[in-house]
Amino acid sequence: MNNVVEYEAGVLVDLVASGDSTRINMFMDSMGMPYDVQDKLISELMALDSINQDQVAEILENNTMHSLSSHLTF
């Protein structure tokens, strides 16, 4: 997992805990995330019983292109 995903996951955990859906969408917009992916991620995040950074990072990697850079080797 890369530092960008860890940062984004941390911010999303805080935003979900605050319950401010507008700020969640605005942050995902700033990430360059398409709206259909945003909706899917928000649904997955809200379905969690308890939310933590590791769970959110895993969800992000499974649903976005972030995981690509983690698998590249030079």
mmCIF file with all atom_site columns, C-alpha atoms in Angstrom:
data_model
loop_
_atom_site.group_PDB
_atom_site.id
_atom_site.type_symbol
_atom_site.label_atom_id
_atom_site.label_alt_id
_atom_site.label_comp_id
_atom_site.label_asym_id
_atom_site.label_entity_id
_atom_site.label_seq_id
_atom_site.pdbx_PDB_ins_code
_atom_site.Cartn_x
_atom_site.Cartn_y
_atom_site.Cartn_z
_atom_site.occupancy
_atom_site.B_iso_or_equiv
_atom_site.pdbx_formal_charge
_atom_site.auth_seq_id
_atom_site.auth_comp_id
_atom_site.auth_asym_id
_atom_site.auth_atom_id
_atom_site.pdbx_PDB_model_num
ATOM 1  C CA . MET A 1 1  ? 0.000   0.000  0.000   1.00 0.00 ? 1  MET A CA 1
ATOM 2  C CA . ASN A 1 2  ? 1.365   3.418  -0.840  1.00 0.00 ? 2  ASN A CA 1
ATOM 3  C CA . ASN A 1 3  ? 1.410   6.638  1.180   1.00 0.00 ? 3  ASN A CA 1
ATOM 4  C CA . VAL A 1 4  ? -1.242  8.326  -0.964  1.00 0.00 ? 4  VAL A CA 1
ATOM 5  C CA . VAL A 1 5  ? -3.754  5.559  -0.274  1.00 0.00 ? 5  VAL A CA 1
ATOM 6  C CA . GLU A 1 6  ? -2.955  5.655  3.445   1.00 0.00 ? 6  GLU A CA 1
ATOM 7  C CA . TYR A 1 7  ? -3.480  9.437  3.535   1.00 0.00 ? 7  TYR A CA 1
ATOM 8  C CA . GLU A 1 8  ? -6.741  9.270  1.572   1.00 0.00 ? 8  GLU A CA 1
ATOM 9  C CA . ALA A 1 9  ? -7.998  6.455  3.796   1.00 0.00 ? 9  ALA A CA 1
ATOM 10 C CA . GLY A 1 10 ? -7.234  8.470  6.919   1.00 0.00 ? 10 GLY A CA 1
ATOM 11 C CA . VAL A 1 11 ? -9.112  11.491 5.616   1.00 0.00 ? 11 VAL A CA 1
ATOM 12 C CA . LEU A 1 12 ? -12.078 9.359  4.577   1.00 0.00 ? 12 LEU A CA 1
ATOM 13 C CA . VAL A 1 13 ? -12.234 7.714  8.014   1.00 0.00 ? 13 VAL A CA 1
ATOM 14 C CA . ASP A 1 14 ? -12.441 11.164 9.615   1.00 0.00 ? 14 ASP A CA 1
ATOM 15 C CA . LEU A 1 15 ? -15.052 12.377 7.120   1.00 0.00 ? 15 LEU A CA 1
ATOM 16 C CA . VAL A 1 16 ? -17.232 9.283  7.520   1.00 0.00 ? 16 VAL A CA 1
ATOM 17 C CA . ALA A 1 17 ? -17.019 9.640  11.305  1.00 0.00 ? 17 ALA A CA 1
ATOM 18 C CA . SER A 1 18 ? -18.214 13.244 10.992  1.00 0.00 ? 18 SER A CA 1
ATOM 19 C CA . GLY A 1 19 ? -21.172 12.107 8.876   1.00 0.00 ? 19 GLY A CA 1
ATOM 20 C CA . ASP A 1 20 ? -20.772 14.986 6.400   1.00 0.00 ? 20 ASP A CA 1
ATOM 21 C CA . SER A 1 21 ? -21.644 13.388 3.052   1.00 0.00 ? 21 SER A CA 1
ATOM 22 C CA . THR A 1 22 ? -21.022 16.621 1.143   1.00 0.00 ? 22 THR A CA 1
ATOM 23 C CA . ARG A 1 23 ? -17.433 16.809 2.366   1.00 0.00 ? 23 ARG A CA 1
ATOM 24 C CA . ILE A 1 24 ? -16.952 13.115 1.573   1.00 0.00 ? 24 ILE A CA 1
ATOM 25 C CA . ASN A 1 25 ? -18.040 13.726 -2.027  1.00 0.00 ? 25 ASN A CA 1
ATOM 26 C CA . MET A 1 26 ? -15.928 16.879 -2.291  1.00 0.00 ? 26 MET A CA 1
ATOM 27 C CA . PHE A 1 27 ? -12.842 15.012 -1.092  1.00 0.00 ? 27 PHE A CA 1
ATOM 28 C CA . MET A 1 28 ? -13.464 12.167 -3.530  1.00 0.00 ? 28 MET A CA 1
ATOM 29 C CA . ASP A 1 29 ? -13.884 14.759 -6.300  1.00 0.00 ? 29 ASP A CA 1
ATOM 30 C CA . SER A 1 30 ? -10.486 16.202 -5.373  1.00 0.00 ? 30 SER A CA 1
ATOM 31 C CA . MET A 1 31 ? -9.076  12.666 -5.671  1.00 0.00 ? 31 MET A CA 1
ATOM 32 C CA . GLY A 1 32 ? -10.301 12.645 -9.278  1.00 0.00 ? 32 GLY A CA 1
ATOM 33 C CA . MET A 1 33 ? -12.667 9.787  -8.565  1.00 0.00 ? 33 MET A CA 1
ATOM 34 C CA . PRO A 1 34 ? -15.571 9.228  -11.002 1.00 0.00 ? 34 PRO A CA 1
ATOM 35 C CA . TYR A 1 35 ? -19.064 9.647  -9.545  1.00 0.00 ? 35 TYR A CA 1
ATOM 36 C CA . ASP A 1 36 ? -20.067 6.020  -10.039 1.00 0.00 ? 36 ASP A CA 1
ATOM 37 C CA . VAL A 1 37 ? -17.001 4.874  -8.112  1.00 0.00 ? 37 VAL A CA 1
ATOM 38 C CA . GLN A 1 38 ? -17.743 7.444  -5.381  1.00 0.00 ? 38 GLN A CA 1
ATOM 39 C CA . ASP A 1 39 ? -21.230 6.040  -4.937  1.00 0.00 ? 39 ASP A CA 1
ATOM 40 C CA . LYS A 1 40 ? -19.920 2.485  -4.729  1.00 0.00 ? 40 LYS A CA 1
ATOM 41 C CA . LEU A 1 41 ? -17.230 3.419  -2.201  1.00 0.00 ? 41 LEU A CA 1
ATOM 42 C CA . ILE A 1 42 ? -19.634 5.394  -0.022  1.00 0.00 ? 42 ILE A CA 1
ATOM 43 C CA . SER A 1 43 ? -21.998 2.421  0.029   1.00 0.00 ? 43 SER A CA 1
ATOM 44 C CA . GLU A 1 44 ? -19.181 0.077  1.040   1.00 0.00 ? 44 GLU A CA 1
ATOM 45 C CA . LEU A 1 45 ? -17.902 2.471  3.717   1.00 0.00 ? 45 LEU A CA 1
ATOM 46 C CA . MET A 1 46 ? -21.344 2.988  5.235   1.00 0.00 ? 46 MET A CA 1
ATOM 47 C CA . ALA A 1 47 ? -21.914 -0.786 5.331   1.00 0.00 ? 47 ALA A CA 1
ATOM 48 C CA . LEU A 1 48 ? -18.947 -1.323 7.658   1.00 0.00 ? 48 LEU A CA 1
ATOM 49 C CA . ASP A 1 49 ? -19.812 -1.950 11.308  1.00 0.00 ? 49 ASP A CA 1
ATOM 50 C CA . SER A 1 50 ? -16.722 -0.106 12.475  1.00 0.00 ? 50 SER A CA 1
ATOM 51 C CA . ILE A 1 51 ? -14.441 1.852  10.198  1.00 0.00 ? 51 ILE A CA 1
ATOM 52 C CA . ASN A 1 52 ? -10.653 2.032  10.347  1.00 0.00 ? 52 ASN A CA 1
ATOM 53 C CA . GLN A 1 53 ? -7.898  3.251  8.063   1.00 0.00 ? 53 GLN A CA 1
ATOM 54 C CA . ASP A 1 54 ? -6.730  -0.211 7.000   1.00 0.00 ? 54 ASP A CA 1
ATOM 55 C CA . GLN A 1 55 ? -10.226 -1.271 5.905   1.00 0.00 ? 55 GLN A CA 1
ATOM 56 C CA . VAL A 1 56 ? -10.727 1.950  3.945   1.00 0.00 ? 56 VAL A CA 1
ATOM 57 C CA . ALA A 1 57 ? -7.307  1.660  2.302   1.00 0.00 ? 57 ALA A CA 1
ATOM 58 C CA . GLU A 1 58 ? -8.134  -1.877 1.196   1.00 0.00 ? 58 GLU A CA 1
ATOM 59 C CA . ILE A 1 59 ? -11.470 -0.730 -0.234  1.00 0.00 ? 59 ILE A CA 1
ATOM 60 C CA . LEU A 1 60 ? -9.730  2.126  -2.068  1.00 0.00 ? 60 LEU A CA 1
ATOM 61 C CA . GLU A 1 61 ? -7.128  -0.185 -3.557  1.00 0.00 ? 61 GLU A CA 1
ATOM 62 C CA . ASN A 1 62 ? -9.773  -2.671 -4.666  1.00 0.00 ? 62 ASN A CA 1
ATOM 63 C CA . ASN A 1 63 ? -11.906 -0.022 -6.380  1.00 0.00 ? 63 ASN A CA 1
ATOM 64 C CA . THR A 1 64 ? -9.418  2.456  -7.820  1.00 0.00 ? 64 THR A CA 1
ATOM 65 C CA . MET A 1 65 ? -6.258  2.545  -9.877  1.00 0.00 ? 65 MET A CA 1
ATOM 66 C CA . HIS A 1 66 ? -4.029  3.111  -6.810  1.00 0.00 ? 66 HIS A CA 1
ATOM 67 C CA . SER A 1 67 ? -3.083  -0.541 -6.623  1.00 0.00 ? 67 SER A CA 1
ATOM 68 C CA . LEU A 1 68 ? -1.345  -0.364 -9.993  1.00 0.00 ? 68 LEU A CA 1
ATOM 69 C CA . SER A 1 69 ? 1.641   1.573  -8.658  1.00 0.00 ? 69 SER A CA 1
ATOM 70 C CA . SER A 1 70 ? 2.014   -0.857 -5.759  1.00 0.00 ? 70 SER A CA 1
ATOM 71 C CA . HIS A 1 71 ? 2.565   -3.755 -8.174  1.00 0.00 ? 71 HIS A CA 1
ATOM 72 C CA . LEU A 1 72 ? 5.087   -2.099 -10.470 1.00 0.00 ? 72 LEU A CA 1
ATOM 73 C CA . THR A 1 73 ? 8.707   -3.053 -10.002 1.00 0.00 ? 73 THR A CA 1
ATOM 74 C CA . PHE A 1 74 ? 11.719  -1.464 -11.552 1.00 0.00 ? 74 PHE A CA 1
#
